[in-house]
Amino acid sequence: MTKSNMDLSELLAKHDQGDLLRSIAEAVLQLIMEADVEGLIGAGRHERSGERTTWRNGYRDRALDTRLGTLNLRVPKLRQGSYFPGFLEARKSSEQALVAVIQEAWISGVSTRRVDELVQAMGLSGISKSTVSKL
C-alpha cells in the first residue's frame, strides 16, 4: 500500500525555501491519485495480489494551474487501460469556458464593470478590470 501520511518535517525538508502551501497541495493531490490508482488496479505499489487487474507503468508529468501557482503533478500510468484524474480535466474545461465567456463579453463591447457583475452572477467572487483586459 502507498504511504498515506507524510511528516510535516519531511515536507519542509523537501521544499526548503519553496512555497509551503503549494508543496502541501502537490503532496495531497499526489496521495489522492496514488490511492485512486490502487483502487482501480486492485493492488498497491509493489504489492502482489491475485485481484490485480493491471500493472503500473511509471508516471507522466502534468501541470495544474491554481491560485497557489502551478502545481507539478506526476500522474500514474498503467500498462493496460488508462488513468487520468477527473480534477485535472474538469478544472481545465471549466476555466476555458469561463475565459471564453469573459472574452466574448469583452469583444461584444460589455464594460469591465458589467463583466465583473456577470462573473459574480456565475458564482465567483469577482474579477478585476485589468484581468478582464488581459484575457
JSON list of N, CA and C in Angstrom, two decimals, residues 64-104:
[
{"chain": "A", "resi": 64, "resn": "LEU", "atom": "N", "xyz": [-0.78, 21.76, -13.15]},
{"chain": "A", "resi": 64, "resn": "LEU", "atom": "CA", "xyz": [-2.11, 22.21, -12.79]},
{"chain": "A", "resi": 64, "resn": "LEU", "atom": "C", "xyz": [-1.98, 23.64, -12.29]},
{"chain": "A", "resi": 65, "resn": "ASP", "atom": "N", "xyz": [-2.60, 24.57, -12.99]},
{"chain": "A", "resi": 65, "resn": "ASP", "atom": "CA", "xyz": [-2.55, 25.98, -12.59]},
{"chain": "A", "resi": 65, "resn": "ASP", "atom": "C", "xyz": [-3.64, 26.25, -11.57]},
{"chain": "A", "resi": 66, "resn": "THR", "atom": "N", "xyz": [-3.22, 26.74, -10.40]},
{"chain": "A", "resi": 66, "resn": "THR", "atom": "CA", "xyz": [-4.15, 27.06, -9.33]},
{"chain": "A", "resi": 66, "resn": "THR", "atom": "C", "xyz": [-3.84, 28.46, -8.80]},
{"chain": "A", "resi": 67, "resn": "ARG", "atom": "N", "xyz": [-4.59, 28.89, -7.82]},
{"chain": "A", "resi": 67, "resn": "ARG", "atom": "CA", "xyz": [-4.34, 30.17, -7.18]},
{"chain": "A", "resi": 67, "resn": "ARG", "atom": "C", "xyz": [-3.03, 30.17, -6.40]},
{"chain": "A", "resi": 68, "resn": "LEU", "atom": "N", "xyz": [-2.58, 28.98, -6.02]},
{"chain": "A", "resi": 68, "resn": "LEU", "atom": "CA", "xyz": [-1.32, 28.86, -5.29]},
{"chain": "A", "resi": 68, "resn": "LEU", "atom": "C", "xyz": [-0.12, 28.89, -6.23]},
{"chain": "A", "resi": 69, "resn": "GLY", "atom": "N", "xyz": [-0.37, 28.81, -7.52]},
{"chain": "A", "resi": 69, "resn": "GLY", "atom": "CA", "xyz": [0.69, 28.74, -8.51]},
{"chain": "A", "resi": 69, "resn": "GLY", "atom": "C", "xyz": [0.55, 27.45, -9.30]},
{"chain": "A", "resi": 70, "resn": "THR", "atom": "N", "xyz": [1.53, 27.15, -10.10]},
{"chain": "A", "resi": 70, "resn": "THR", "atom": "CA", "xyz": [1.49, 25.93, -10.90]},
{"chain": "A", "resi": 70, "resn": "THR", "atom": "C", "xyz": [1.96, 24.75, -10.05]},
{"chain": "A", "resi": 71, "resn": "LEU", "atom": "N", "xyz": [1.10, 23.73, -9.98]},
{"chain": "A", "resi": 71, "resn": "LEU", "atom": "CA", "xyz": [1.45, 22.51, -9.26]},
{"chain": "A", "resi": 71, "resn": "LEU", "atom": "C", "xyz": [1.97, 21.50, -10.26]},
{"chain": "A", "resi": 72, "resn": "ASN", "atom": "N", "xyz": [3.11, 20.92, -9.96]},
{"chain": "A", "resi": 72, "resn": "ASN", "atom": "CA", "xyz": [3.72, 19.91, -10.82]},
{"chain": "A", "resi": 72, "resn": "ASN", "atom": "C", "xyz": [3.34, 18.53, -10.27]},
{"chain": "A", "resi": 73, "resn": "LEU", "atom": "N", "xyz": [2.47, 17.84, -10.99]},
{"chain": "A", "resi": 73, "resn": "LEU", "atom": "CA", "xyz": [1.97, 16.56, -10.55]},
{"chain": "A", "resi": 73, "resn": "LEU", "atom": "C", "xyz": [2.52, 15.44, -11.41]},
{"chain": "A", "resi": 74, "resn": "ARG", "atom": "N", "xyz": [2.62, 14.25, -10.81]},
{"chain": "A", "resi": 74, "resn": "ARG", "atom": "CA", "xyz": [3.05, 13.05, -11.52]},
{"chain": "A", "resi": 74, "resn": "ARG", "atom": "C", "xyz": [1.87, 12.10, -11.59]},
{"chain": "A", "resi": 75, "resn": "VAL", "atom": "N", "xyz": [1.24, 12.00, -12.76]},
{"chain": "A", "resi": 75, "resn": "VAL", "atom": "CA", "xyz": [0.06, 11.16, -12.94]},
{"chain": "A", "resi": 75, "resn": "VAL", "atom": "C", "xyz": [0.52, 9.73, -13.24]},
{"chain": "A", "resi": 76, "resn": "PRO", "atom": "N", "xyz": [0.07, 8.76, -12.45]},
{"chain": "A", "resi": 76, "resn": "PRO", "atom": "CA", "xyz": [0.47, 7.37, -12.68]},
{"chain": "A", "resi": 76, "resn": "PRO", "atom": "C", "xyz": [-0.04, 6.84, -14.02]},
{"chain": "A", "resi": 77, "resn": "LYS", "atom": "N", "xyz": [0.80, 6.07, -14.71]},
{"chain": "A", "resi": 77, "resn": "LYS", "atom": "CA", "xyz": [0.41, 5.43, -15.96]},
{"chain": "A", "resi": 77, "resn": "LYS", "atom": "C", "xyz": [0.17, 3.95, -15.69]},
{"chain": "A", "resi": 78, "resn": "LEU", "atom": "N", "xyz": [-0.67, 3.35, -16.51]},
{"chain": "A", "resi": 78, "resn": "LEU", "atom": "CA", "xyz": [-0.97, 1.93, -16.41]},
{"chain": "A", "resi": 78, "resn": "LEU", "atom": "C", "xyz": [-0.55, 1.22, -17.69]},
{"chain": "A", "resi": 79, "resn": "ARG", "atom": "N", "xyz": [-0.20, -0.07, -17.58]},
{"chain": "A", "resi": 79, "resn": "ARG", "atom": "CA", "xyz": [0.19, -0.83, -18.77]},
{"chain": "A", "resi": 79, "resn": "ARG", "atom": "C", "xyz": [-1.00, -1.08, -19.68]},
{"chain": "A", "resi": 80, "resn": "GLN", "atom": "N", "xyz": [-2.12, -1.44, -19.09]},
{"chain": "A", "resi": 80, "resn": "GLN", "atom": "CA", "xyz": [-3.34, -1.68, -19.86]},
{"chain": "A", "resi": 80, "resn": "GLN", "atom": "C", "xyz": [-4.41, -0.73, -19.35]},
{"chain": "A", "resi": 81, "resn": "GLY", "atom": "N", "xyz": [-5.13, -0.10, -20.26]},
{"chain": "A", "resi": 81, "resn": "GLY", "atom": "CA", "xyz": [-6.13, 0.87, -19.85]},
{"chain": "A", "resi": 81, "resn": "GLY", "atom": "C", "xyz": [-5.47, 2.22, -19.60]},
{"chain": "A", "resi": 82, "resn": "SER", "atom": "N", "xyz": [-6.21, 3.09, -18.97]},
{"chain": "A", "resi": 82, "resn": "SER", "atom": "CA", "xyz": [-5.65, 4.41, -18.70]},
{"chain": "A", "resi": 82, "resn": "SER", "atom": "C", "xyz": [-6.21, 4.95, -17.40]},
{"chain": "A", "resi": 83, "resn": "TYR", "atom": "N", "xyz": [-5.51, 5.91, -16.86]},
{"chain": "A", "resi": 83, "resn": "TYR", "atom": "CA", "xyz": [-5.96, 6.62, -15.67]},
{"chain": "A", "resi": 83, "resn": "TYR", "atom": "C", "xyz": [-5.63, 8.09, -15.86]},
{"chain": "A", "resi": 84, "resn": "PHE", "atom": "N", "xyz": [-6.64, 8.92, -15.66]},
{"chain": "A", "resi": 84, "resn": "PHE", "atom": "CA", "xyz": [-6.42, 10.36, -15.66]},
{"chain": "A", "resi": 84, "resn": "PHE", "atom": "C", "xyz": [-7.38, 10.93, -14.63]},
{"chain": "A", "resi": 85, "resn": "PRO", "atom": "N", "xyz": [-6.87, 11.63, -13.63]},
{"chain": "A", "resi": 85, "resn": "PRO", "atom": "CA", "xyz": [-7.74, 12.12, -12.56]},
{"chain": "A", "resi": 85, "resn": "PRO", "atom": "C", "xyz": [-8.76, 13.14, -13.07]},
{"chain": "A", "resi": 86, "resn": "GLY", "atom": "N", "xyz": [-9.96, 13.02, -12.58]},
{"chain": "A", "resi": 86, "resn": "GLY", "atom": "CA", "xyz": [-11.04, 13.89, -13.01]},
{"chain": "A", "resi": 86, "resn": "GLY", "atom": "C", "xyz": [-10.82, 15.36, -12.67]},
{"chain": "A", "resi": 87, "resn": "PHE", "atom": "N", "xyz": [-10.10, 15.63, -11.59]},
{"chain": "A", "resi": 87, "resn": "PHE", "atom": "CA", "xyz": [-9.92, 17.03, -11.21]},
{"chain": "A", "resi": 87, "resn": "PHE", "atom": "C", "xyz": [-9.03, 17.79, -12.17]},
{"chain": "A", "resi": 88, "resn": "LEU", "atom": "N", "xyz": [-8.22, 17.11, -12.96]},
{"chain": "A", "resi": 88, "resn": "LEU", "atom": "CA", "xyz": [-7.41, 17.81, -13.96]},
{"chain": "A", "resi": 88, "resn": "LEU", "atom": "C", "xyz": [-8.26, 18.18, -15.17]},
{"chain": "A", "resi": 89, "resn": "GLU", "atom": "N", "xyz": [-9.07, 17.27, -15.67]},
{"chain": "A", "resi": 89, "resn": "GLU", "atom": "CA", "xyz": [-9.90, 17.55, -16.85]},
{"chain": "A", "resi": 89, "resn": "GLU", "atom": "C", "xyz": [-10.98, 18.57, -16.54]},
{"chain": "A", "resi": 90, "resn": "ALA", "atom": "N", "xyz": [-11.73, 18.35, -15.49]},
{"chain": "A", "resi": 90, "resn": "ALA", "atom": "CA", "xyz": [-12.86, 19.23, -15.19]},
{"chain": "A", "resi": 90, "resn": "ALA", "atom": "C", "xyz": [-12.39, 20.66, -14.92]},
{"chain": "A", "resi": 91, "resn": "ARG", "atom": "N", "xyz": [-11.31, 20.80, -14.20]},
{"chain": "A", "resi": 91, "resn": "ARG", "atom": "CA", "xyz": [-10.80, 22.13, -13.88]},
{"chain": "A", "resi": 91, "resn": "ARG", "atom": "C", "xyz": [-10.39, 22.86, -15.14]},
{"chain": "A", "resi": 92, "resn": "LYS", "atom": "N", "xyz": [-9.73, 22.17, -16.05]},
{"chain": "A", "resi": 92, "resn": "LYS", "atom": "CA", "xyz": [-9.25, 22.80, -17.27]},
{"chain": "A", "resi": 92, "resn": "LYS", "atom": "C", "xyz": [-10.41, 23.25, -18.14]},
{"chain": "A", "resi": 93, "resn": "SER", "atom": "N", "xyz": [-11.42, 22.40, -18.33]},
{"chain": "A", "resi": 93, "resn": "SER", "atom": "CA", "xyz": [-12.53, 22.77, -19.21]},
{"chain": "A", "resi": 93, "resn": "SER", "atom": "C", "xyz": [-13.38, 23.87, -18.61]},
{"chain": "A", "resi": 94, "resn": "SER", "atom": "N", "xyz": [-13.57, 23.88, -17.29]},
{"chain": "A", "resi": 94, "resn": "SER", "atom": "CA", "xyz": [-14.38, 24.94, -16.68]},
{"chain": "A", "resi": 94, "resn": "SER", "atom": "C", "xyz": [-13.66, 26.28, -16.75]},
{"chain": "A", "resi": 95, "resn": "GLU", "atom": "N", "xyz": [-12.33, 26.28, -16.59]},
{"chain": "A", "resi": 95, "resn": "GLU", "atom": "CA", "xyz": [-11.58, 27.53, -16.71]},
{"chain": "A", "resi": 95, "resn": "GLU", "atom": "C", "xyz": [-11.63, 28.03, -18.15]},
{"chain": "A", "resi": 96, "resn": "GLN", "atom": "N", "xyz": [-11.52, 27.13, -19.12]},
{"chain": "A", "resi": 96, "resn": "GLN", "atom": "CA", "xyz": [-11.59, 27.53, -20.53]},
{"chain": "A", "resi": 96, "resn": "GLN", "atom": "C", "xyz": [-12.96, 28.12, -20.85]},
{"chain": "A", "resi": 97, "resn": "ALA", "atom": "N", "xyz": [-14.03, 27.54, -20.30]},
{"chain": "A", "resi": 97, "resn": "ALA", "atom": "CA", "xyz": [-15.37, 28.05, -20.54]},
{"chain": "A", "resi": 97, "resn": "ALA", "atom": "C", "xyz": [-15.53, 29.45, -19.94]},
{"chain": "A", "resi": 98, "resn": "LEU", "atom": "N", "xyz": [-15.01, 29.64, -18.74]},
{"chain": "A", "resi": 98, "resn": "LEU", "atom": "CA", "xyz": [-15.09, 30.95, -18.09]},
{"chain": "A", "resi": 98, "resn": "LEU", "atom": "C", "xyz": [-14.33, 32.00, -18.88]},
{"chain": "A", "resi": 99, "resn": "VAL", "atom": "N", "xyz": [-13.14, 31.66, -19.33]},
{"chain": "A", "resi": 99, "resn": "VAL", "atom": "CA", "xyz": [-12.34, 32.60, -20.13]},
{"chain": "A", "resi": 99, "resn": "VAL", "atom": "C", "xyz": [-13.06, 32.92, -21.44]},
{"chain": "A", "resi": 100, "resn": "ALA", "atom": "N", "xyz": [-13.68, 31.92, -22.06]},
{"chain": "A", "resi": 100, "resn": "ALA", "atom": "CA", "xyz": [-14.41, 32.15, -23.30]},
{"chain": "A", "resi": 100, "resn": "ALA", "atom": "C", "xyz": [-15.58, 33.10, -23.10]},
{"chain": "A", "resi": 101, "resn": "VAL", "atom": "N", "xyz": [-16.30, 32.96, -21.99]},
{"chain": "A", "resi": 101, "resn": "VAL", "atom": "CA", "xyz": [-17.42, 33.85, -21.69]},
{"chain": "A", "resi": 101, "resn": "VAL", "atom": "C", "xyz": [-16.93, 35.28, -21.49]},
{"chain": "A", "resi": 102, "resn": "ILE", "atom": "N", "xyz": [-15.85, 35.44, -20.75]},
{"chain": "A", "resi": 102, "resn": "ILE", "atom": "CA", "xyz": [-15.30, 36.78, -20.50]},
{"chain": "A", "resi": 102, "resn": "ILE", "atom": "C", "xyz": [-14.81, 37.41, -21.79]},
{"chain": "A", "resi": 103, "resn": "GLN", "atom": "N", "xyz": [-14.13, 36.63, -22.62]},
{"chain": "A", "resi": 103, "resn": "GLN", "atom": "CA", "xyz": [-13.64, 37.16, -23.90]},
{"chain": "A", "resi": 103, "resn": "GLN", "atom": "C", "xyz": [-14.79, 37.57, -24.81]},
{"chain": "A", "resi": 104, "resn": "GLU", "atom": "N", "xyz": [-15.82, 36.75, -24.88]},
{"chain": "A", "resi": 104, "resn": "GLU", "atom": "CA", "xyz": [-16.97, 37.06, -25.74]},
{"chain": "A", "resi": 104, "resn": "GLU", "atom": "C", "xyz": [-17.68, 38.32, -25.26]}
]
